[in-house]
Amino acid sequence: MAAQAKDQFVRLLIGAGKAAPTPPVGPALGARGVKSMDFCKEFNARTAHIAPGTPIPTSIYVRPDRTFYFVTKTPATTYFLKKAAGIEMGTGKPGHVFNGTVSLKHIYEIAKIKHSDDHMKHLPLESIARMVVGSAKSLGVRVVP
């Protein structure tokens, strides 16, 4: 009995609607024998409803016969917090220096978006909101009621 080949796994952060067969997509898929242009067309079609350039975490699974399938997740919590606070980057001293503020309404909106991810569907919205508040503190963003 021969061992059965497993799917190869690639994790990339790609801008919504902006996938192109250039680095990082092209080399990551080309090394595994997948036509990167096929992936780019399918990815761009699937992310057409999202604002262009939004970073989408993508898990790509390459089967032994060189076909593939991929799973997209929601953007990172820090991306949403930076956008809501109107800042470019976090602080160098979290907890001491604050460079932006967000309201609880923003926190719950971000939590609702994150709740649609498969790995967070089983969690209550309040728990996800607490995670978002923790991310905001580590980013140097103050949460105001």
Coordinates of C-alpha atoms in Angstrom, one line a residue:
M1 CA 0.0 0.0 0.0
A2 CA 1.5 3.3 -1.1
A3 CA 1.1 6.4 1.0
Q4 CA -1.5 8.8 -0.3
A5 CA -0.2 12.2 -1.2
K6 CA -1.6 15.1 0.8
D7 CA -2.8 18.5 -0.2
Q8 CA -0.1 21.2 -0.1
F9 CA -1.1 24.3 1.9
V10 CA -0.2 28.0 1.1
R11 CA -1.3 31.0 3.1
L12 CA -1.2 34.4 1.5
L13 CA -2.4 37.9 2.2
I14 CA -3.8 39.3 -1.0
G15 CA -5.5 42.6 -1.8
A16 CA -9.2 42.1 -2.7
G17 CA -9.6 42.3 -6.5
K18 CA -5.9 42.8 -7.0
A19 CA -4.5 39.3 -7.3
A20 CA -1.9 39.1 -10.1
P21 CA 0.6 36.4 -11.1
T22 CA 3.4 38.5 -9.7
P23 CA 5.0 38.0 -6.3
P24 CA 3.8 36.8 -3.8
V25 CA 1.1 34.9 -5.7
G26 CA 3.0 33.7 -8.8
P27 CA 6.1 32.2 -7.1
A28 CA 4.0 30.6 -4.3
L29 CA 1.7 28.8 -6.7
G30 CA 4.2 28.2 -9.5
A31 CA 6.5 26.3 -7.2
R32 CA 3.6 23.9 -6.6
G33 CA 2.7 23.5 -10.3
V34 CA -0.5 25.6 -10.3
K35 CA -1.3 28.1 -13.0
S36 CA -1.3 31.3 -11.0
M37 CA -3.5 33.1 -13.6
D38 CA -6.4 30.7 -13.0
F39 CA -6.2 31.4 -9.3
C40 CA -6.0 35.2 -9.9
K41 CA -9.1 35.2 -12.1
E42 CA -11.1 33.1 -9.6
F43 CA -9.9 35.1 -6.6
N44 CA -10.6 38.5 -8.2
A45 CA -14.1 37.3 -9.2
R46 CA -14.8 36.0 -5.6
T47 CA -13.6 39.3 -4.0
A48 CA -15.2 41.7 -6.4
H49 CA -17.8 42.8 -3.9
I50 CA -15.1 43.9 -1.4
A51 CA -13.4 47.3 -1.5
P52 CA -10.4 47.0 -3.8
G53 CA -7.1 46.6 -2.0
T54 CA -8.5 45.3 1.3
P55 CA -6.1 42.7 2.5
I56 CA -7.8 39.3 2.5
P57 CA -6.1 36.3 4.3
T58 CA -6.3 33.4 1.9
S59 CA -5.6 29.7 2.5
I60 CA -4.9 27.8 -0.8
Y61 CA -4.9 24.0 -0.9
V62 CA -3.1 22.4 -3.8
R63 CA -4.1 18.8 -4.5
P64 CA -1.6 16.2 -5.9
D65 CA -3.2 16.4 -9.3
R66 CA -2.3 20.2 -9.3
T67 CA -5.8 21.4 -9.0
F68 CA -6.6 23.8 -6.1
Y69 CA -9.2 25.3 -3.9
F70 CA -9.0 28.2 -1.6
V71 CA -10.7 29.7 1.4
T72 CA -10.9 33.5 2.1
K73 CA -11.3 35.0 5.5
T74 CA -12.3 38.4 6.7
P75 CA -9.5 41.0 6.9
A76 CA -7.5 41.3 10.1
T77 CA -9.0 43.0 13.1
T78 CA -6.1 45.5 13.2
Y79 CA -7.0 46.6 9.6
F80 CA -10.6 47.4 10.7
L81 CA -9.4 49.2 13.8
K82 CA -6.9 51.3 11.9
K83 CA -9.5 52.2 9.4
A84 CA -12.1 53.1 12.1
A85 CA -9.6 55.2 14.1
G86 CA -8.2 56.9 11.0
I87 CA -4.6 56.0 11.7
E88 CA -1.8 54.5 9.5
M89 CA 0.0 52.4 12.1
G90 CA -0.2 51.4 15.8
T91 CA 1.7 53.0 18.6
G92 CA 5.2 52.1 19.7
K93 CA 4.1 52.0 23.4
P94 CA 0.7 50.4 23.7
G95 CA -1.1 51.2 26.9
H96 CA 1.0 54.4 27.4
V97 CA 0.6 56.3 24.2
F98 CA -2.8 56.4 22.3
N99 CA -2.9 57.5 18.7
G100 CA -6.6 57.1 18.0
T101 CA -10.0 56.4 19.4
V102 CA -13.0 54.2 18.4
S103 CA -16.4 53.9 19.9
L104 CA -18.2 50.8 21.2
K105 CA -20.4 51.0 18.1
H106 CA -17.3 50.5 15.9
I107 CA -16.2 47.6 18.1
Y108 CA -19.5 45.8 17.7
E109 CA -19.5 46.4 13.9
I110 CA -16.0 44.9 13.6
A111 CA -17.2 42.0 15.8
K112 CA -20.2 41.4 13.5
I113 CA -17.8 41.2 10.5
K114 CA -15.4 38.9 12.3
H115 CA -18.3 36.7 13.5
S116 CA -18.8 35.5 9.9
D117 CA -15.5 33.7 9.9
D118 CA -15.8 29.9 10.2
H119 CA -13.4 29.7 13.2
M120 CA -15.5 32.3 15.2
K121 CA -19.1 31.3 14.3
H122 CA -19.4 29.3 17.5
L123 CA -18.4 32.2 19.8
P124 CA -20.9 34.7 21.1
L125 CA -20.7 38.3 19.7
E126 CA -19.8 39.7 23.1
S127 CA -16.7 37.5 23.3
I128 CA -15.6 38.5 19.9
A129 CA -16.1 42.2 20.9
R130 CA -13.8 41.6 23.9
M131 CA -11.2 40.2 21.6
V132 CA -11.5 43.3 19.4
V133 CA -11.1 45.6 22.4
G134 CA -7.9 43.6 23.4
S135 CA -6.6 44.2 19.8
A136 CA -7.4 47.9 20.1
K137 CA -5.4 48.2 23.4
S138 CA -2.4 46.4 21.9
L139 CA -2.6 48.7 18.8
G140 CA -2.7 51.9 21.0
V141 CA -6.3 52.7 20.1
R142 CA -8.6 54.0 22.9
V143 CA -12.1 52.6 23.2
V144 CA -14.7 55.2 24.3
P145 CA -18.3 54.4 25.1

